[in-house]
Coordinates of N, CA, C and O in Angstrom, one line a residue:
M1 N -17.4 -6.8 24.9 CA -17.8 -6.9 23.3 C -17.4 -8.1 22.7 O -16.5 -8.9 23.3
T2 N -18.1 -8.7 21.8 CA -18.2 -9.9 21.2 C -16.9 -9.6 20.3 O -16.5 -8.7 19.6
A3 N -16.5 -11.0 19.8 CA -15.3 -11.0 18.8 C -15.9 -10.4 17.3 O -14.8 -9.7 16.8
S4 N -17.1 -10.6 17.1 CA -17.1 -10.0 16.1 C -17.3 -8.4 16.0 O -17.3 -7.7 15.0
A5 N -18.0 -7.7 17.0 CA -18.0 -6.4 17.2 C -16.8 -5.6 17.2 O -16.4 -4.7 16.9
F6 N -15.9 -6.4 18.0 CA -14.4 -6.0 18.1 C -14.2 -6.0 16.3 O -13.3 -4.9 16.0
R7 N -14.2 -6.9 15.6 CA -13.2 -7.0 14.5 C -13.9 -5.9 13.7 O -13.1 -5.0 13.1
T8 N -15.1 -5.7 13.8 CA -16.0 -4.6 12.9 C -15.2 -3.5 13.5 O -14.9 -2.3 12.9
S9 N -15.3 -3.2 14.9 CA -14.5 -1.4 15.6 C -13.2 -1.8 14.9 O -12.9 -0.9 14.4
A10 N -12.5 -2.8 15.0 CA -11.1 -2.3 14.5 C -11.1 -2.1 12.7 O -10.0 -1.3 12.3
R11 N -11.8 -2.5 12.2 CA -11.9 -2.6 10.5 C -12.5 -1.0 10.7 O -11.6 -0.3 9.7
I12 N -13.1 -0.4 11.4 CA -13.8 1.2 11.1 C -12.4 1.8 11.5 O -12.0 2.8 10.9
T13 N -11.7 1.7 12.3 CA -10.7 2.2 13.1 C -9.5 2.6 12.0 O -9.0 3.2 11.8
A14 N -9.4 1.1 11.4 CA -8.4 0.8 10.3 C -8.6 1.9 9.2 O -7.8 2.4 8.7
A15 N -10.0 2.0 8.7 CA -10.3 2.5 7.5 C -10.1 4.5 8.0 O -9.5 4.9 6.8
A16 N -10.6 4.5 9.3 CA -10.4 5.9 9.7 C -9.1 6.3 9.5 O -8.5 7.5 9.2
L17 N -8.2 5.6 10.0 CA -6.5 5.6 10.3 C -6.4 6.0 8.7 O -5.3 6.8 8.6
L18 N -6.6 5.1 7.6 CA -6.1 5.4 6.5 C -6.4 6.7 5.8 O -5.7 7.1 5.2
I19 N -8.0 7.0 5.9 CA -8.2 8.1 5.3 C -7.3 9.6 6.2 O -6.9 10.3 5.3
A20 N -7.2 9.4 7.3 CA -6.3 10.4 8.2 C -4.9 10.3 7.4 O -4.3 11.5 7.3
L21 N -4.2 9.1 7.4 CA -3.2 9.1 7.0 C -2.9 9.6 5.5 O -1.9 10.5 5.3
L22 N -4.0 9.6 5.0 CA -3.9 10.1 3.1 C -4.2 11.5 3.1 O -4.3 12.2 1.8
G23 N -4.8 12.1 4.5 CA -5.0 13.5 4.4 C -6.6 13.9 3.7 O -6.5 14.7 3.2
G24 N -7.4 12.5 4.0 CA -8.7 12.6 3.5 C -8.5 12.8 2.0 O -9.2 14.1 1.5
C25 N -8.5 11.7 1.5 CA -8.4 12.1 -0.2 C -9.9 12.4 -0.9 O -10.6 12.2 -0.4
S26 N -9.7 13.3 -1.6 CA -11.0 13.4 -2.7 C -11.5 12.7 -3.4 O -10.5 11.8 -4.0
S27 N -12.3 12.7 -4.0 CA -12.7 11.6 -4.9 C -12.8 11.9 -6.1 O -12.9 11.0 -7.1
A28 N -12.5 13.4 -6.4 CA -12.0 13.5 -7.9 C -10.9 13.0 -8.1 O -9.6 13.0 -7.2
Q29 N -10.6 13.0 -9.6 CA -9.2 12.2 -10.1 C -8.4 13.5 -10.0 O -8.6 14.7 -10.5
P30 N -7.0 13.1 -9.5 CA -6.1 14.2 -9.8 C -5.6 14.5 -11.0 O -5.7 13.8 -12.0
D31 N -5.3 15.8 -11.6 CA -4.7 16.3 -12.6 C -3.4 16.3 -12.6 O -2.6 16.8 -11.5
R32 N -2.7 16.6 -13.7 CA -1.1 16.2 -13.9 C -0.5 17.7 -13.3 O 0.4 17.9 -12.9
S33 N -1.8 18.6 -13.5 CA -1.2 20.2 -12.9 C -1.2 20.1 -11.2 O -0.8 21.1 -10.5
D34 N -1.8 19.4 -10.5 CA -2.1 19.3 -8.8 C -0.6 19.4 -8.6 O 0.2 18.5 -8.8
P35 N -0.6 20.0 -7.5 CA 0.4 20.0 -6.3 C 1.0 18.6 -6.0 O -0.1 17.8 -5.8
L36 N 2.1 18.3 -5.9 CA 2.6 17.0 -5.3 C 2.0 16.7 -3.9 O 2.2 17.9 -3.1
P37 N 1.6 15.4 -3.6 CA 1.7 15.2 -2.1 C 3.0 16.0 -1.3 O 3.9 15.3 -2.0
V38 N 2.8 16.4 -0.1 CA 3.8 16.6 0.7 C 3.9 15.7 2.0 O 2.7 15.6 2.7
K39 N 4.8 15.0 1.9 CA 5.0 14.1 3.1 C 6.5 13.7 3.3 O 7.3 13.3 2.2
S40 N 7.1 13.7 4.6 CA 8.4 13.4 4.8 C 8.9 11.9 4.3 O 7.6 11.0 4.3
K41 N 10.0 11.3 4.3 CA 10.2 10.3 4.0 C 9.7 9.1 5.2 O 9.4 8.4 5.3
A42 N 10.2 9.6 6.6 CA 9.7 8.9 7.5 C 8.2 8.9 7.7 O 7.7 7.7 7.8
D43 N 7.3 10.0 7.5 CA 5.6 9.5 7.5 C 5.5 8.5 6.5 O 4.3 8.0 6.8
A44 N 6.0 8.5 5.2 CA 5.8 7.9 4.2 C 5.8 6.5 4.6 O 5.0 5.7 4.2
Q45 N 6.9 6.3 5.0 CA 7.5 4.6 5.8 C 6.3 4.2 6.6 O 6.0 3.0 6.3
T46 N 6.1 5.5 7.3 CA 5.2 5.2 8.7 C 3.8 4.4 7.9 O 3.2 3.4 8.4
W47 N 3.3 5.3 7.1 CA 2.2 5.2 6.2 C 2.1 3.9 5.3 O 1.4 3.1 5.7
A48 N 3.4 3.4 4.8 CA 2.9 2.0 4.0 C 3.3 1.3 5.0 O 2.4 0.1 4.7
Q49 N 3.8 1.1 5.9 CA 4.0 0.1 6.9 C 2.7 -0.3 7.6 O 2.2 -1.1 7.5
Q50 N 1.5 1.1 8.0 CA 0.5 0.5 8.4 C -0.5 0.1 7.1 O -1.6 -0.8 7.9
I51 N -0.2 0.5 6.1 CA -1.2 -0.1 5.0 C -0.8 -1.5 4.9 O -1.4 -2.4 4.8
T52 N 0.5 -2.2 4.9 CA 0.9 -3.4 5.0 C 0.1 -4.3 6.1 O 0.0 -5.5 6.1
E53 N 0.2 -3.7 7.0 CA -0.1 -4.0 8.4 C -1.6 -4.4 8.3 O -2.4 -5.4 9.0
H54 N -2.1 -3.6 7.7 CA -4.1 -3.7 7.7 C -4.0 -4.6 6.6 O -5.2 -5.6 6.9
M55 N -3.3 -4.9 5.8 CA -3.4 -5.9 4.6 C -3.2 -7.4 5.3 O -4.0 -8.3 5.2
A56 N -2.3 -7.3 6.1 CA -2.0 -8.8 6.8 C -3.1 -8.9 8.0 O -3.6 -9.9 8.1
R57 N -3.5 -8.1 8.6 CA -4.3 -8.2 9.7 C -5.9 -8.8 9.0 O -6.4 -9.7 9.6
T58 N -6.1 -7.7 8.0 CA -7.3 -8.2 7.0 C -7.4 -10.1 6.5 O -8.4 -10.6 6.8
A59 N -6.0 -10.1 6.1 CA -5.8 -11.9 5.8 C -5.5 -12.7 6.9 O -5.4 -13.7 6.8
G60 N -5.6 -12.2 8.1 CA -5.1 -13.2 9.1 C -3.9 -13.5 9.0 O -3.7 -14.9 9.6
I61 N -2.8 -12.9 8.8 CA -1.3 -13.7 8.8 C -0.5 -12.5 9.4 O -0.9 -11.2 9.9
E62 N 0.7 -12.5 9.6 CA 1.7 -11.9 10.2 C 2.6 -11.3 9.5 O 3.7 -12.3 9.2
P63 N 3.2 -10.2 9.4 CA 4.2 -9.6 8.7 C 5.3 -9.9 9.5 O 5.7 -9.8 10.6
D64 N 6.4 -10.2 8.6 CA 8.0 -10.5 9.4 C 8.7 -9.2 9.4 O 9.3 -8.9 8.4
P65 N 8.8 -8.6 10.4 CA 9.6 -7.4 10.6 C 11.0 -7.5 9.9 O 11.6 -6.3 9.5
E66 N 11.4 -8.5 10.0 CA 13.0 -8.7 9.5 C 13.1 -8.5 8.2 O 14.0 -8.7 7.8
T67 N 12.1 -8.8 7.5 CA 12.0 -8.4 6.0 C 11.7 -7.3 5.4 O 11.5 -7.2 4.2
V68 N 11.2 -6.3 6.3 CA 11.0 -5.1 5.7 C 11.9 -4.7 4.8 O 13.2 -4.6 5.0
D69 N 11.2 -3.9 3.8 CA 12.4 -3.1 2.5 C 11.9 -2.0 2.2 O 10.7 -1.9 1.7
A70 N 12.2 -0.9 2.4 CA 11.6 0.5 1.9 C 12.8 1.3 1.1 O 14.0 1.7 1.6
L71 N 12.5 1.4 0.0 CA 13.2 1.8 -0.8 C 12.7 3.1 -1.5 O 11.7 3.2 -2.1
F72 N 13.4 4.2 -1.5 CA 13.4 5.4 -1.9 C 13.8 5.8 -3.1 O 15.4 5.8 -3.2
T73 N 13.1 6.0 -4.2 CA 14.0 6.1 -5.4 C 13.5 7.7 -5.7 O 12.5 8.3 -5.5
P74 N 14.4 8.6 -6.5 CA 13.9 9.7 -7.3 C 12.4 9.8 -8.2 O 12.9 8.6 -8.8
C75 N 11.9 10.6 -8.2 CA 10.7 10.7 -9.1 C 11.5 11.1 -10.4 O 12.5 12.4 -10.5
T76 N 11.5 10.5 -11.7 CA 11.8 10.9 -12.9 C 10.8 11.0 -13.8 O 9.7 10.2 -14.0
G77 N 10.7 12.1 -14.5 CA 9.8 12.4 -15.7 C 9.8 11.3 -16.7 O 10.8 10.7 -17.1
R78 N 9.0 11.5 -17.9 CA 8.7 10.7 -18.9 C 10.2 10.6 -19.6 O 10.3 9.4 -20.4
N79 N 10.9 11.6 -19.8 CA 12.2 11.9 -20.4 C 13.4 11.6 -19.6 O 14.4 11.8 -20.1
G80 N 13.2 11.1 -18.3 CA 14.1 10.8 -17.7 C 14.9 12.1 -16.8 O 15.8 12.3 -16.2
E81 N 13.9 13.1 -17.1 CA 14.5 14.6 -16.4 C 14.3 14.1 -14.9 O 13.1 13.5 -14.4
S82 N 14.7 14.8 -14.0 CA 14.6 14.6 -12.3 C 14.7 16.1 -11.7 O 15.9 16.9 -12.0
P83 N 13.6 16.7 -11.4 CA 13.9 17.9 -10.6 C 14.6 17.8 -9.2 O 15.1 17.0 -8.8
S84 N 15.1 19.3 -9.0 CA 16.1 19.2 -7.9 C 15.3 19.3 -6.5 O 15.9 19.8 -5.8
D85 N 14.1 19.4 -6.5 CA 13.3 19.4 -5.3 C 13.3 18.2 -4.5 O 12.1 18.1 -3.5
D86 N 14.0 17.2 -4.7 CA 14.0 16.1 -3.4 C 12.5 15.3 -3.7 O 12.5 14.2 -2.8
R87 N 11.8 15.2 -4.9 CA 10.8 14.7 -4.8 C 10.9 12.8 -4.8 O 12.0 12.8 -5.6
Y88 N 10.4 11.9 -4.5 CA 10.5 10.6 -4.5 C 9.5 9.8 -4.4 O 8.0 10.3 -4.4
I89 N 9.6 8.4 -4.6 CA 8.8 7.3 -4.7 C 9.3 6.3 -3.7 O 10.8 6.3 -3.2
L90 N 8.2 6.0 -2.9 CA 8.6 5.2 -1.7 C 8.0 3.6 -2.5 O 6.9 3.3 -2.5
M91 N 9.2 2.4 -2.4 CA 8.7 1.1 -2.5 C 8.6 0.3 -1.6 O 10.1 0.2 -0.8
Y92 N 7.5 0.0 -0.5 CA 7.6 -0.5 0.9 C 7.1 -2.1 0.9 O 5.9 -2.2 0.1
S93 N 8.1 -3.0 1.2 CA 7.4 -4.5 1.2 C 7.8 -4.9 2.3 O 8.9 -4.7 3.1
V94 N 7.1 -6.0 2.9 CA 7.5 -6.9 3.9 C 6.8 -8.4 3.4 O 5.7 -8.3 2.4
D95 N 7.7 -9.6 4.0 CA 7.0 -10.6 3.7 C 6.3 -11.4 4.9 O 6.3 -11.0 6.1
S96 N 5.5 -12.3 4.6 CA 4.7 -13.0 5.8 C 4.8 -14.5 5.6 O 4.7 -14.9 4.1
H97 N 5.2 -15.5 6.2 CA 5.0 -16.8 6.3 C 4.0 -17.1 6.3 O 2.9 -17.0 7.5
V98 N 3.1 -17.8 5.1 CA 1.9 -17.9 5.3 C 2.0 -19.8 4.7 O 2.3 -20.1 3.3
P99 N 1.4 -21.0 5.1 CA 1.3 -22.1 4.3 C 0.3 -21.6 3.1 O -0.4 -21.2 2.9
R100 N 1.2 -22.5 2.1 CA 1.0 -21.8 0.4 C -0.4 -22.2 -0.1 O -1.4 -21.7 -0.4
A101 N -1.3 -23.1 1.1 CA -2.6 -23.8 0.5 C -3.3 -22.5 1.1 O -4.7 -22.2 0.6
R102 N -2.8 -21.5 1.8 CA -3.8 -20.4 2.4 C -3.7 -19.2 1.7 O -4.2 -18.0 1.7
H103 N -2.7 -19.1 0.8 CA -2.5 -18.0 0.0 C -3.8 -17.3 -0.6 O -3.9 -16.2 -0.8
P104 N -4.3 -18.3 -1.5 CA -5.5 -17.7 -2.2 C -6.6 -17.2 -1.2 O -7.0 -15.9 -1.4
E105 N -6.8 -17.6 -0.2 CA -7.8 -17.0 0.8 C -7.4 -15.9 1.3 O -8.2 -14.8 1.2
A106 N -6.0 -15.6 1.7 CA -5.6 -14.4 2.3 C -5.7 -13.5 0.9 O -6.1 -12.1 1.3
V107 N -5.1 -13.6 -0.1 CA -5.3 -12.7 -1.2 C -6.7 -12.2 -1.4 O -7.1 -11.0 -1.5
R108 N -7.7 -13.0 -1.4 CA -9.2 -12.9 -1.9 C -9.6 -11.9 -0.4 O -10.3 -11.1 -1.0
K109 N -9.2 -12.2 0.6 CA -9.4 -11.3 1.9 C -8.7 -9.8 1.6 O -9.9 -8.9 1.9
I110 N -7.6 -9.7 1.1 CA -7.1 -8.5 1.2 C -7.7 -7.9 -0.1 O -8.0 -6.3 -0.2
R111 N -8.0 -8.8 -1.3 CA -8.6 -7.8 -2.4 C -10.0 -7.3 -2.0 O -10.2 -6.2 -2.4
D112 N -10.9 -8.0 -1.4 CA -12.2 -7.5 -0.8 C -11.9 -6.0 -0.1 O -12.4 -5.1 -0.2
M113 N -11.0 -6.3 0.9 CA -10.7 -4.9 1.8 C -10.3 -3.6 0.9 O -10.7 -2.9 1.0
L114 N -9.3 -3.9 0.0 CA -8.8 -3.3 -0.5 C -9.8 -2.7 -1.7 O -10.1 -1.1 -1.7
I115 N -10.8 -3.3 -2.6 CA -12.0 -2.6 -3.1 C -12.8 -2.1 -2.6 O -13.4 -1.0 -2.9
G116 N -13.2 -2.6 -1.1 CA -14.0 -1.7 -0.1 C -13.7 -0.3 0.3 O -14.3 0.6 0.4
E117 N -12.2 -0.3 0.0 CA -11.6 1.2 0.6 C -11.3 1.9 -0.5 O -10.9 2.8 -0.5
G118 N -11.9 1.8 -1.7 CA -12.1 2.6 -2.8 C -10.6 2.1 -3.7 O -10.5 3.0 -4.8
L119 N -9.8 1.3 -3.5 CA -9.1 0.8 -4.7 C -9.7 0.2 -5.9 O -10.5 -0.6 -5.9
T120 N -9.2 0.3 -6.9 CA -9.3 -0.6 -8.1 C -8.3 -1.7 -8.5 O -7.3 -1.5 -8.4
E121 N -9.4 -2.7 -8.9 CA -8.4 -4.0 -8.9 C -7.7 -4.0 -10.1 O -8.6 -3.5 -11.2
K122 N -6.3 -4.3 -10.2 CA -5.6 -4.1 -11.5 C -5.2 -5.9 -11.9 O -4.9 -5.5 -13.3
G123 N -4.8 -6.5 -10.9 CA -4.9 -7.8 -11.4 C -5.2 -8.6 -10.3 O -5.1 -8.3 -9.0
Y124 N -5.6 -10.2 -10.6 CA -6.0 -11.1 -9.5 C -6.0 -12.2 -10.1 O -6.1 -12.4 -11.5
R125 N -5.1 -13.1 -9.2 CA -5.4 -14.5 -9.5 C -5.3 -15.3 -8.2 O -4.7 -14.7 -7.0
E126 N -5.7 -16.6 -8.3 CA -5.7 -17.3 -7.0 C -4.8 -18.6 -7.0 O -4.0 -19.3 -6.3
D127 N -4.4 -18.8 -8.5 CA -3.6 -20.0 -9.0 C -3.2 -19.9 -10.1 O -3.7 -19.3 -11.0
V128 N -1.9 -20.6 -10.3 CA -1.4 -21.1 -11.7 C -1.2 -22.5 -12.1 O -0.9 -23.0 -11.2
D129 N -1.8 -22.8 -13.1 CA -1.7 -24.3 -13.4 C -2.4 -25.2 -12.2 O -1.7 -26.3 -11.7
G130 N -3.3 -24.7 -11.6 CA -4.1 -25.2 -10.5 C -3.1 -25.5 -9.2 O -3.6 -26.2 -8.1
K131 N -2.3 -24.5 -8.9 CA -1.5 -24.6 -8.0 C -1.4 -23.3 -7.3 O -1.3 -22.1 -7.9
P132 N -1.6 -23.2 -5.7 CA -1.6 -21.6 -5.2 C -0.7 -21.0 -5.7 O 0.8 -21.1 -5.6
D133 N -0.9 -20.0 -6.3 CA 0.0 -18.6 -6.6 C -0.8 -17.6 -6.9 O -1.2 -17.3 -7.8
A134 N -1.2 -16.8 -5.6 CA -2.2 -15.8 -5.8 C -1.5 -14.6 -5.8 O -0.2 -14.1 -5.5
L135 N -2.2 -13.5 -6.2 CA -1.6 -12.1 -6.5 C -2.7 -11.1 -6.3 O -4.2 -11.5 -6.9
V136 N -2.9 -10.0 -5.7 CA -3.8 -8.8 -6.0 C -3.3 -8.0 -6.2 O -1.9 -7.7 -5.4
D137 N -3.5 -7.1 -7.2 CA -2.9 -5.8 -7.5 C -3.9 -4.6 -7.7 O -4.5 -4.9 -8.4
A138 N -3.8 -3.5 -6.7 CA -4.8 -2.6 -6.8 C -4.3 -1.1 -6.6 O -3.0 -0.8 -6.3
F139 N -5.1 -0.1 -7.2 CA -4.5 1.1 -7.5 C -5.4 1.8 -6.4 O -6.8 1.9 -7.1
H140 N -5.1 3.0 -6.0 CA -6.2 4.0 -5.4 C -6.0 5.3 -6.6 O -5.4 5.8 -6.6
P141 N -7.1 5.5 -7.0 CA -7.3 6.5 -8.1 C -7.0 7.8 -7.5 O -6.6 8.5 -8.7
S142 N -7.4 8.3 -6.5 CA -7.6 9.6 -6.1 C -6.0 9.5 -5.3 O -5.3 10.8 -5.4
S143 N -5.2 9.1 -4.2 CA -4.1 9.0 -3.8 C -3.1 8.6 -4.8 O -1.8 8.6 -4.3
R144 N -3.6 7.5 -5.8 CA -2.1 7.1 -6.3 C -1.4 6.4 -6.1 O -0.2 6.2 -6.6
Y145 N -1.5 5.4 -5.0 CA -0.7 4.7 -4.5 C -0.9 3.1 -4.8 O -2.4 2.9 -5.5
T146 N -0.3 2.2 -4.9 CA -0.7 0.8 -5.2 C -0.5 -0.1 -4.4 O 0.5 -0.1 -3.3
A147 N -1.3 -1.5 -3.9 CA -1.3 -2.0 -2.9 C -1.1 -3.1 -3.8 O -2.0 -3.4 -4.2
T148 N 0.0 -4.3 -3.3 CA 0.0 -5.6 -3.9 C 0.2 -6.7 -3.0 O 0.7 -6.6 -2.0
A149 N -0.6 -7.7 -2.8 CA -0.2 -9.1 -2.1 C 0.0 -10.3 -2.8 O -0.6 -10.3 -3.8
S150 N 0.9 -11.0 -3.0 CA 1.2 -12.0 -3.8 C 2.3 -13.3 -3.2 O 3.0 -12.8 -2.2
T151 N 2.1 -14.5 -3.7 CA 2.9 -15.2 -3.4 C 4.2 -15.1 -4.0 O 4.5 -14.3 -4.9
A152 N 5.2 -15.5 -2.8 CA 6.8 -15.0 -3.6 C 7.4 -16.2 -3.7 O 7.6 -17.1 -2.8
G153 N 7.7 -16.4 -4.7 CA 8.6 -17.6 -4.8 C 8.1 -18.8 -4.6 O 6.8 -19.2 -5.1
T154 N 8.8 -20.0 -4.5 CA 8.2 -21.4 -4.5 C 7.8 -22.0 -2.9 O 7.1 -22.9 -2.9
G155 N 8.1 -21.2 -2.0 CA 7.9 -21.5 -0.6 C 6.7 -21.1 -0.1 O 5.6 -21.0 -0.8
D156 N 6.7 -20.8 1.2 CA 5.4 -20.3 2.0 C 5.2 -18.9 1.7 O 4.3 -18.2 2.8
L157 N 5.9 -18.0 1.5 CA 6.3 -16.5 1.5 C 4.9 -16.1 0.9 O 4.6 -16.1 0.0
M158 N 4.4 -15.0 1.3 CA 3.6 -14.1 0.6 C 4.2 -12.5 1.0 O 4.6 -12.2 2.2
Y159 N 4.2 -11.8 0.0 CA 4.7 -10.6 -0.4 C 3.5 -9.5 -0.4 O 2.8 -9.6 -0.9
L160 N 4.0 -8.6 0.7 CA 3.0 -7.4 0.7 C 3.6 -6.2 0.2 O 4.7 -6.0 0.9
R161 N 2.9 -5.5 -0.8 CA 4.0 -4.0 -0.9 C 2.9 -2.7 -1.4 O 1.8 -3.0 -1.9
V162 N 3.6 -1.9 -0.9 CA 2.8 -0.8 -1.3 C 3.9 0.3 -2.0 O 5.0 0.4 -1.5
I163 N 3.2 0.8 -3.0 CA 4.4 2.0 -3.9 C 3.5 3.1 -3.7 O 2.3 3.3 -4.2
T164 N 4.0 4.4 -3.3 CA 3.4 5.5 -3.2 C 3.6 6.0 -4.5 O 4.5 5.9 -5.3
P165 N 3.0 7.3 -5.0 CA 3.0 8.2 -6.0 C 4.0 9.4 -5.7 O 4.8 9.0 -4.5
C166 N 4.4 9.7 -6.6 CA 5.5 10.7 -6.3 C 5.2 11.8 -5.1 O 4.1 12.3 -5.2
L167 N 6.0 12.1 -4.2 CA 5.8 12.5 -3.2 C 6.9 13.8 -3.0 O 8.0 13.4 -3.3
L168 N 6.7 14.7 -2.4 CA 7.5 15.9 -2.2 C 7.9 15.9 -0.6 O 7.0 16.4 0.0
P169 N 8.9 16.0 -0.3 CA 9.4 15.9 1.1 C 8.9 17.7 1.6 O 9.3 18.3 0.7
P170 N 8.6 17.9 2.9 CA 8.5 19.4 3.4 C 9.5 20.0 3.0 O 10.7 19.6 3.4
S171 N 9.6 21.3 3.0 CA 10.3 22.4 2.7 C 10.9 22.5 4.0 O 10.3 22.6 5.2
D172 N 12.2 23.1 3.8 CA 13.1 23.2 5.2 C 12.6 24.8 5.7 O 12.8 25.3 6.6
G173 N 12.2 25.3 4.7 CA 12.1 27.2 5.0 C 10.8 27.4 5.8 O 9.9 26.3 6.0
P174 N 10.3 28.5 6.2 CA 9.2 29.1 7.0 C 7.9 28.6 6.1 O 7.9 28.7 4.8
T175 N 6.7 28.3 6.5 CA 5.7 27.9 6.0 C 5.2 29.3 5.6 O 4.7 30.2 6.4
P176 N 4.7 29.7 4.6 CA 3.8 30.8 4.1 C 2.6 31.3 4.7 O 1.8 30.0 5.0
S177 N 2.5 32.3 5.3 CA 1.2 32.7 5.8 C 0.3 33.1 4.8 O 0.4 33.6 3.8
K178 N -0.9 32.6 5.2 CA -2.2 32.9 3.9 C -2.5 34.3 4.4 O -2.7 35.0 5.7
P179 N -2.7 35.1 3.4 CA -3.2 36.4 3.8 C -4.7 36.5 4.0 O -5.3 35.7 4.1

């Protein structure tokens, strides 16, 4: 298998994995009354890790596992209300050491991949005042997660992040049977 064929196969496999992990997202816009996606915290963290790893592979960079930060926070309503069903949001991030001059190229590759996989670009830049300071921020309209890649600070760090929508953990009770 040629290197090009291998890369194409790897990209197809990664896209299929993302679709499977998201539960085969529909193209329809979610409605406020739609039930929340159900996912355990462990599954949500694995999914977010796979997304950031996919972003890193796309850019040809290596995430630093020592920098992983997985922050679970309760979902709160517009007026600060918090239901008692343990719904949560995951903010997952990892850093990668990348020469600063490569940040724009890495972010460009990630942006192209995210848009190609159905996300909507919400923010993009390659530099600030002519110096590499890259950012792409994208949103998946049906799954409602965000993915971000950006220059972090003044050194060589690139920050990869996924924020999930509000998720509901699986119930501990028996699964209701369908009539």
